[in-house]
Coordinates of C-alpha atoms in Angstrom, one line a residue:
X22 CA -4.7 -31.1 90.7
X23 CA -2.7 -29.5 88.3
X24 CA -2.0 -25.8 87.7
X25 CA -1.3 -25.0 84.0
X26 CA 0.1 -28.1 82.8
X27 CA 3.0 -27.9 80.4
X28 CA 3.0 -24.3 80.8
X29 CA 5.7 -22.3 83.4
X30 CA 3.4 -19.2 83.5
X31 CA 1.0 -17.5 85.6
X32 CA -0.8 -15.1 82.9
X33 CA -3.4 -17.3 82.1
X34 CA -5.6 -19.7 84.4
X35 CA -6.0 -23.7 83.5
X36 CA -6.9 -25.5 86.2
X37 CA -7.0 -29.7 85.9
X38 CA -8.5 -31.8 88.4
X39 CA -8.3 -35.7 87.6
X40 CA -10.0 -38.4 89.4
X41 CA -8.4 -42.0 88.6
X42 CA -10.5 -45.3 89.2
X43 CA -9.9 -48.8 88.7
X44 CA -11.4 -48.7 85.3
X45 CA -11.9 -44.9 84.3
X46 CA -11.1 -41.9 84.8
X47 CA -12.6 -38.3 85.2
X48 CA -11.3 -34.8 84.2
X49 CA -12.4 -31.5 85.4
X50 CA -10.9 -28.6 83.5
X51 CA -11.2 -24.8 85.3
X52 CA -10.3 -22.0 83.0
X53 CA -10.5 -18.4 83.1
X54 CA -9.3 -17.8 79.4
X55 CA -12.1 -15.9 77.9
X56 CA -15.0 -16.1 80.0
X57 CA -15.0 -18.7 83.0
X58 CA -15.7 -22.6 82.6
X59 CA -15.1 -26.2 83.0
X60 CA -14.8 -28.9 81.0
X61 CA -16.1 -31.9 82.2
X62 CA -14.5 -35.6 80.4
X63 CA -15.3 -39.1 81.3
X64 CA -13.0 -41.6 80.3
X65 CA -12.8 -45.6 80.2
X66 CA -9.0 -45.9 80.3
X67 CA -7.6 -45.6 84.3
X68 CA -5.0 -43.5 82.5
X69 CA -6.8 -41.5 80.3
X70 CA -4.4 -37.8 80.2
X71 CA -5.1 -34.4 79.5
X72 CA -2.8 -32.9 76.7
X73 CA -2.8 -29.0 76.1
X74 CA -1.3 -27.3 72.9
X75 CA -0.2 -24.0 74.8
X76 CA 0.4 -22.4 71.3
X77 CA -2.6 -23.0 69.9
X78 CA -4.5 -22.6 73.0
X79 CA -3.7 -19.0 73.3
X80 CA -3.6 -18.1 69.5
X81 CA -7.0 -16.4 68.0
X82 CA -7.9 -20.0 66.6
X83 CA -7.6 -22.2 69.5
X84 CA -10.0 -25.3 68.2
X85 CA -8.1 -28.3 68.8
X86 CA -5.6 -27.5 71.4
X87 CA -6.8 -29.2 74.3
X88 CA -7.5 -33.4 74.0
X89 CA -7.5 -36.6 76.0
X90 CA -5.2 -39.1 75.3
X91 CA -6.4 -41.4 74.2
X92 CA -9.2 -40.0 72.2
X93 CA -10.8 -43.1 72.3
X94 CA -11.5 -43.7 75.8
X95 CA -13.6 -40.7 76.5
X96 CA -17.3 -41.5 76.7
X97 CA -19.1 -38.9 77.9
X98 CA -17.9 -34.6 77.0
X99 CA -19.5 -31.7 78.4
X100 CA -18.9 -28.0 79.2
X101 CA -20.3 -25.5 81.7
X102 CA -19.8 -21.5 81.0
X103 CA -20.3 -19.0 83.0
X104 CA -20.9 -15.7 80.2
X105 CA -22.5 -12.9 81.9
X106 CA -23.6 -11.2 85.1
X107 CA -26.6 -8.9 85.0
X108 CA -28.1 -6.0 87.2
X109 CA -31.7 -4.6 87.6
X110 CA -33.8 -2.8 89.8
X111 CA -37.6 -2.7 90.3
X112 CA -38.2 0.7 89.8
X113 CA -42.2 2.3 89.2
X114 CA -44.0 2.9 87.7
X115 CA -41.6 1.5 84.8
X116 CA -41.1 -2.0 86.2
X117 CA -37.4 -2.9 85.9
X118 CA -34.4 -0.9 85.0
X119 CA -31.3 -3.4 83.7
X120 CA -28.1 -1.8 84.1
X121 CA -25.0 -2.3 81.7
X122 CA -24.1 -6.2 81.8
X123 CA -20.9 -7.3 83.1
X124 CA -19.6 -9.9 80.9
X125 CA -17.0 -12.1 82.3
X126 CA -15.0 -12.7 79.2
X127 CA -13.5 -9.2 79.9
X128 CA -12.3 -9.5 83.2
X129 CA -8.7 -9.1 84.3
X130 CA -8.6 -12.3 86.3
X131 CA -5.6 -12.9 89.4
X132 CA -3.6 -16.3 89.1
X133 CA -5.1 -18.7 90.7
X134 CA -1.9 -20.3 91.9
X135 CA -1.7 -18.2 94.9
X136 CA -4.9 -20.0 96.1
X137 CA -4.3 -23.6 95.1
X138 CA -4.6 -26.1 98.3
X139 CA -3.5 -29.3 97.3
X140 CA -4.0 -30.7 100.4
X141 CA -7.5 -29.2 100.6
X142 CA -8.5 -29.7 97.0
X143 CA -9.8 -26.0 96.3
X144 CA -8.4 -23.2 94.7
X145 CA -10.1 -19.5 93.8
X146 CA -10.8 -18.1 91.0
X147 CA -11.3 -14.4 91.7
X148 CA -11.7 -11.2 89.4
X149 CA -12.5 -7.6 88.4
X150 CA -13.8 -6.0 84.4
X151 CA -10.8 -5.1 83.0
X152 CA -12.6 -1.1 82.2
X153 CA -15.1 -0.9 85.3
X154 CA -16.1 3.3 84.2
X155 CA -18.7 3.2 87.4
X156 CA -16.6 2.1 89.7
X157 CA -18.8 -0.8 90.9
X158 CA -15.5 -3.2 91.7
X159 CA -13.5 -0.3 93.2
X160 CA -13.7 -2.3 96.6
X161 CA -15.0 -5.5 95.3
X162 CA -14.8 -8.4 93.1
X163 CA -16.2 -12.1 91.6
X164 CA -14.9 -15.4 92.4
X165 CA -15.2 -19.0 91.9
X166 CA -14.2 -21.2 94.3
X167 CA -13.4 -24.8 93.9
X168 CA -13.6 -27.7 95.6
X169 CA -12.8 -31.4 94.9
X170 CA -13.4 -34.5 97.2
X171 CA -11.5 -37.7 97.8
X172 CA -15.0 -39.3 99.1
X173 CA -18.6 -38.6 99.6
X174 CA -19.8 -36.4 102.1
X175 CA -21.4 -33.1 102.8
X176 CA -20.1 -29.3 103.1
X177 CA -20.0 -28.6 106.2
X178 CA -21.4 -24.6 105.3
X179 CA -24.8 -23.9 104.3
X180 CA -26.1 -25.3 102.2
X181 CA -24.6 -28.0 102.8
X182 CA -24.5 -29.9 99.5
X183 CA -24.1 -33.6 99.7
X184 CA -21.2 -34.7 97.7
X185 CA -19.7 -38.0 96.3
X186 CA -15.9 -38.5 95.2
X187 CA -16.8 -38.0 91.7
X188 CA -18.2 -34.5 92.0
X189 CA -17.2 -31.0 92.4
X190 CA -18.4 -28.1 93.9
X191 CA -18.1 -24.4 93.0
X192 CA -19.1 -21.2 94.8
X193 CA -20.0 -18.2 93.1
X194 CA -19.2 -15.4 95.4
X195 CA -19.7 -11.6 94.7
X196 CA -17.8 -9.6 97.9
X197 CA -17.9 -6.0 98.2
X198 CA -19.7 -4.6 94.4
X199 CA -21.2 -1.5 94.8
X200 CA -24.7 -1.8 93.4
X201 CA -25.9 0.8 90.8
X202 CA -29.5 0.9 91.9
X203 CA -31.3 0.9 95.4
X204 CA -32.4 -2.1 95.6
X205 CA -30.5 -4.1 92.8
X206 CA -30.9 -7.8 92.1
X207 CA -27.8 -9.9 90.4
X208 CA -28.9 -12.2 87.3
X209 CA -25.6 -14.9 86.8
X210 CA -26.0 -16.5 83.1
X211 CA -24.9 -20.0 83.1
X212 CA -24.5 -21.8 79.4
X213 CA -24.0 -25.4 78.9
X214 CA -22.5 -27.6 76.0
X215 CA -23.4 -31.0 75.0
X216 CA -22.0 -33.1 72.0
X217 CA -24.6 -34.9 69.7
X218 CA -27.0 -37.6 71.4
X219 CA -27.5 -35.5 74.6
X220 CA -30.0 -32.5 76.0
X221 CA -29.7 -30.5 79.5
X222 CA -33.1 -30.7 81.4
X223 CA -33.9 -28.9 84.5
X224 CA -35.8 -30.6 87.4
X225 CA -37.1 -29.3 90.7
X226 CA -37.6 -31.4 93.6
X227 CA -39.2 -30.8 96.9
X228 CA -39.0 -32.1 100.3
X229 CA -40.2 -31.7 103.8
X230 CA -37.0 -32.5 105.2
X231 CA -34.8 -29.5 105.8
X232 CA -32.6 -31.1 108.1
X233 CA -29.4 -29.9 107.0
X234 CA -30.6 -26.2 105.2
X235 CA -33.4 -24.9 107.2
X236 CA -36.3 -23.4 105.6
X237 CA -35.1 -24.9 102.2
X238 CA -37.4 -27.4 100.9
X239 CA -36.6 -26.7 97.4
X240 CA -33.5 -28.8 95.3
X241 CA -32.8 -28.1 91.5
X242 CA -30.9 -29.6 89.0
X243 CA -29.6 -29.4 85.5
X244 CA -29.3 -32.8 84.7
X245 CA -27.6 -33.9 81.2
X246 CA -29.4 -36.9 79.7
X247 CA -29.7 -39.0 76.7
X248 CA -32.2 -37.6 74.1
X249 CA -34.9 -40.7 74.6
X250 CA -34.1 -40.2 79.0
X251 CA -32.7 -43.7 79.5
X252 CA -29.4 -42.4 81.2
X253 CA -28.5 -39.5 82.7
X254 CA -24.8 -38.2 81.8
X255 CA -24.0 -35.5 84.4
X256 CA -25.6 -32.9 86.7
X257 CA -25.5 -29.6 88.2
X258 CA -27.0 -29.2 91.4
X259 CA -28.0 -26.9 93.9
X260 CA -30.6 -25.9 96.2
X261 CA -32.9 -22.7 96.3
X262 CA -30.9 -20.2 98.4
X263 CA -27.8 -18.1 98.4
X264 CA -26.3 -16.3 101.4
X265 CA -25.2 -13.3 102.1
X266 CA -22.6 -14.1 104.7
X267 CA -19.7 -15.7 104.7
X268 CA -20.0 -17.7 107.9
X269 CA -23.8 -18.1 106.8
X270 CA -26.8 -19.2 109.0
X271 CA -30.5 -19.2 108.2
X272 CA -31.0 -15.8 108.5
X273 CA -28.7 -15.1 105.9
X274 CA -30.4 -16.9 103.3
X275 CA -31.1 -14.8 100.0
X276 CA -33.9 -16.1 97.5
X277 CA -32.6 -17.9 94.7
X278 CA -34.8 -18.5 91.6
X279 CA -33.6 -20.7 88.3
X280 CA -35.1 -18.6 85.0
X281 CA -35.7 -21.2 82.5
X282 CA -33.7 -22.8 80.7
X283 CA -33.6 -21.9 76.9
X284 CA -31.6 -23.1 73.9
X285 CA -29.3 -20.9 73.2
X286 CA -27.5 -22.1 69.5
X287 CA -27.6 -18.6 68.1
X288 CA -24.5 -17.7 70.5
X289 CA -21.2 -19.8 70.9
X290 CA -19.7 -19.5 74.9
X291 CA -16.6 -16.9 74.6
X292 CA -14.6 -19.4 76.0
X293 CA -11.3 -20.4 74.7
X294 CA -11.2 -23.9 76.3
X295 CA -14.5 -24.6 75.2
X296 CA -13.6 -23.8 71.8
X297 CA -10.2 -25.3 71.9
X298 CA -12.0 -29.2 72.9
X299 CA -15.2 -29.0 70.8
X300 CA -13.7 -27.3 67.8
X301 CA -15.9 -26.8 64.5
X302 CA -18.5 -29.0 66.4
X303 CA -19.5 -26.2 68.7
X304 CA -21.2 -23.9 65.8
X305 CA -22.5 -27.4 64.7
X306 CA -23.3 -30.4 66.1
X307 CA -23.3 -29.2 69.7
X308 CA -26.5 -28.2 72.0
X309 CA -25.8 -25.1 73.5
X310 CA -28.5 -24.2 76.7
X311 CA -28.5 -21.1 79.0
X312 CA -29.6 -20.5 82.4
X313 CA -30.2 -17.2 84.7
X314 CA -30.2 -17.6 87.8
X315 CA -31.2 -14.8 90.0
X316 CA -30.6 -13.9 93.5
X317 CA -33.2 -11.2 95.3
X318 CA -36.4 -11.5 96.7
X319 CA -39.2 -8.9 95.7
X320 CA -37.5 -6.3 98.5
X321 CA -33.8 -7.1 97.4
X322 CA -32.6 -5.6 100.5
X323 CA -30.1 -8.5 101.6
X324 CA -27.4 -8.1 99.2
X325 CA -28.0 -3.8 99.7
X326 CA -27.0 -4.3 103.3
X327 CA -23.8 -6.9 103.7
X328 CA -22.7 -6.7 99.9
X329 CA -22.2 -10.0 99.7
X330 CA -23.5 -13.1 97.5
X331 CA -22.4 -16.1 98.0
X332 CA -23.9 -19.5 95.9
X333 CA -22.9 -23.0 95.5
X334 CA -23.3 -25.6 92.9
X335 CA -22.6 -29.0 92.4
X336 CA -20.9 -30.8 89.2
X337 CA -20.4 -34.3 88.6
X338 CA -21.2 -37.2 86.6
X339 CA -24.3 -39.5 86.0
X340 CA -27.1 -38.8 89.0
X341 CA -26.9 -35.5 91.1
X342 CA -27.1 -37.4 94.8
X343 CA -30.2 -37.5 96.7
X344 CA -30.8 -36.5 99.8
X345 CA -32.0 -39.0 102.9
X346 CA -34.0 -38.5 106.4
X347 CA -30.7 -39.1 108.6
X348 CA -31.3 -41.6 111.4
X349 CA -32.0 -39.2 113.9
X350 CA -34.7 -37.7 111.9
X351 CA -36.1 -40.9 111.6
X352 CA -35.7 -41.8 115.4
X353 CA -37.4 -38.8 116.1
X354 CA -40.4 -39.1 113.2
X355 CA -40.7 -42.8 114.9
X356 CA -40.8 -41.7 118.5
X357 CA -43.5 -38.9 118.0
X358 CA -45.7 -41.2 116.1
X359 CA -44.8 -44.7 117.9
X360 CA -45.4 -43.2 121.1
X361 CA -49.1 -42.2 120.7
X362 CA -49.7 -45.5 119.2
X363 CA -48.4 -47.3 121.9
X364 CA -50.2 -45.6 124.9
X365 CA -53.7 -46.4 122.5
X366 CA -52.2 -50.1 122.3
X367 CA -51.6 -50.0 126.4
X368 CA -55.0 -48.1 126.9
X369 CA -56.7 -50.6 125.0
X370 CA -55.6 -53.5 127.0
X371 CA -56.4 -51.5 130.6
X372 CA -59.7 -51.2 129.9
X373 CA -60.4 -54.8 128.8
X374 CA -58.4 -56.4 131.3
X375 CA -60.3 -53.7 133.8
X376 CA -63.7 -55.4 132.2
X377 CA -62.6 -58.7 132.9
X378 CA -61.9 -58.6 136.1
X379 CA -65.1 -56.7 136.5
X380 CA -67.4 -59.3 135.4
X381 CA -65.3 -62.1 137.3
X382 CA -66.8 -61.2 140.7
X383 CA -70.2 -63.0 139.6
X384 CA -70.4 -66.6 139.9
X385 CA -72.0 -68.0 136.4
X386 CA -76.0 -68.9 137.2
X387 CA -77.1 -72.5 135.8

């Protein structure tokens, strides 16, 4: 992990996070210059580098300032943007009121390097609108937390997202924001970028195993693929819950509902990073998607109560992991269904070996 690389200070938030294989490489690029992101590079050189033009990065053209070294290697770009958070109440009879939107590429953000764990692998990425005129953030503010792994595994906090080496995780977390409304509901927009030759789909999967997030049954992901399906590039990932705790248990869960996902070329990510590695392709050649993904059931009360929102997401390359039965669930499922089985098995033989020996006692008649 590197903080600001080639750069001595603390202003201005770049965040890299390498991952070095036998063969390849991977990159992970935080930023909170303009509104919040990562940029996500595959590489086929073990050595592959991130270069950063500091000069042109934080100029008002910043299109080719950031690169990998060598250009050649990388095999697979992609960016992830986080533009805007929205507000709204239910209110009747005139069905929902949206308050003004909170757009992240104005907010005054704290260095992250007073949060940086290189031991841990995380870091936080916390902040408040630079003009706030209704006070909302008086007492409060947004953050993203990261988190990189050395090897697969699962968070040991709900949800407990199952993680390999070459994935991320983030946590959006929204602490102590006075809502405008009585029972407000948070929207978080989420845009993605893809070069030429690949789409952002969104899946939903279901399971009856809820093993390690009770009462979750529900998985989604926004999977990157090629445009005819044959390979899938990277992944977002995340299941159908937020908390509102932050030592959360079940009863903490808050609804959480993906929006549709919607191209979204007629807008370009205010993101300076994004714009600095894509260049002219952005307005161009690249796809640009966006989420929302809301948090709130119908009586939004959760968030009204605790004022706190907390949601986590997965990032990585090629296919989002996939959850298993874990050998005691499948001890367990065997037992309850082996068992019965058995005593029909053992009943069975009782009552023929009882006939048997019943009919024995006569002597055969010639």
């Amino acid at each position: 992990m590197q903080y600001n690389p080639g750069w001595n200070g603390s202003s201005v938030n770049l965040l890299h996070v390498r991952a070095a294989g036998p063969r390849d490489s991977l990159h992970y690029v935080w930023s909170s210059i303009g509104a919040p992101a990562v940029l996500l590079v595959a590489t086929q050189s073990p050595s592959s580098a991130l270069r950063v033009n500091w000069t042109q990065l934080l100029s008002p053209s910043p299109a080719g300032a950031i690169w990998i070294d060598p250009p050649d290697s990388v095999v697979y770009s992609s960016a992830v943007v986080f533009t805007k958070l929205f507000e709204f109440s239910e209110t009747k009879p005139l069905g929902e009121l949206f308050y003004p939107t909170y757009d992240l590429s104005e907010f005054s953000w704290d260095s992250l390097n007073h949060t940086l764990n290189h031991t841990a692998l995380t870091a936080e990425l916390s902040g408040v609108p630079a003009t706030d005129p209704g006070g909302g953030f008086s007492n409060g503010s947004l953050a993203f937390r990261v988190a990189a792994y050395e090897a697969g595994g699962r968070d040991g906090r709900l949800p407990s997202l199952l993680h390999t080496a070459d994935s991320s995780q983030l946590e959006f977390v929204l602490a102590g924001v006075a809502p405008r409304g009585n029972s407000s509901r948070f929207v978080l927009e989420v845009a993605t970028v893809e070069e030429a030759g690949a789409v952002r789909r969104l899946r939903s999967e279901r399971s009856i195993d809820d093993e390690y997030t009770p009462t979750i049954f529900e998985v989604l992901s926004l999977v990157a693929e090629t445009q005819n399906g044959s390979a899938t590039l990277g992944f977002l990932q995340w299941k159908a819950t937020a908390y509102g705790s932050q030592s959360p248990r079940r009863e903490d869960g808050i609804w959480c509902r993906a929006q549709g996902l919607q191209a979204a070329n007629w807008t370009v990510p205010v993101s300076s990073i994004v714009q600095a590695y894509f260049g002219e392709s952005l307005g161009s050649t690249c796809t640009i998607s966006a989420l929302n993904v809301s948090f709130g059931g119908e009586e939004g009360q959760v968030y009204q109560e605790k004022r706190y929102l907390s949601w986590s997401v997965l990032l990585g390359f090629g296919q989002p992991p996939r959850d298993t039965f874990s050998p005691l669930v499948i001890s367990i499922t065997a037992v309850a269904l082996g068992t019965p089985l058995a005593m029909l098995l053992l009943g069975s033989c009782l009552v023929l070996l009882a006939q048997r020996r019943r009919y024995s006692e006569y002597e055969p008649i010639n």
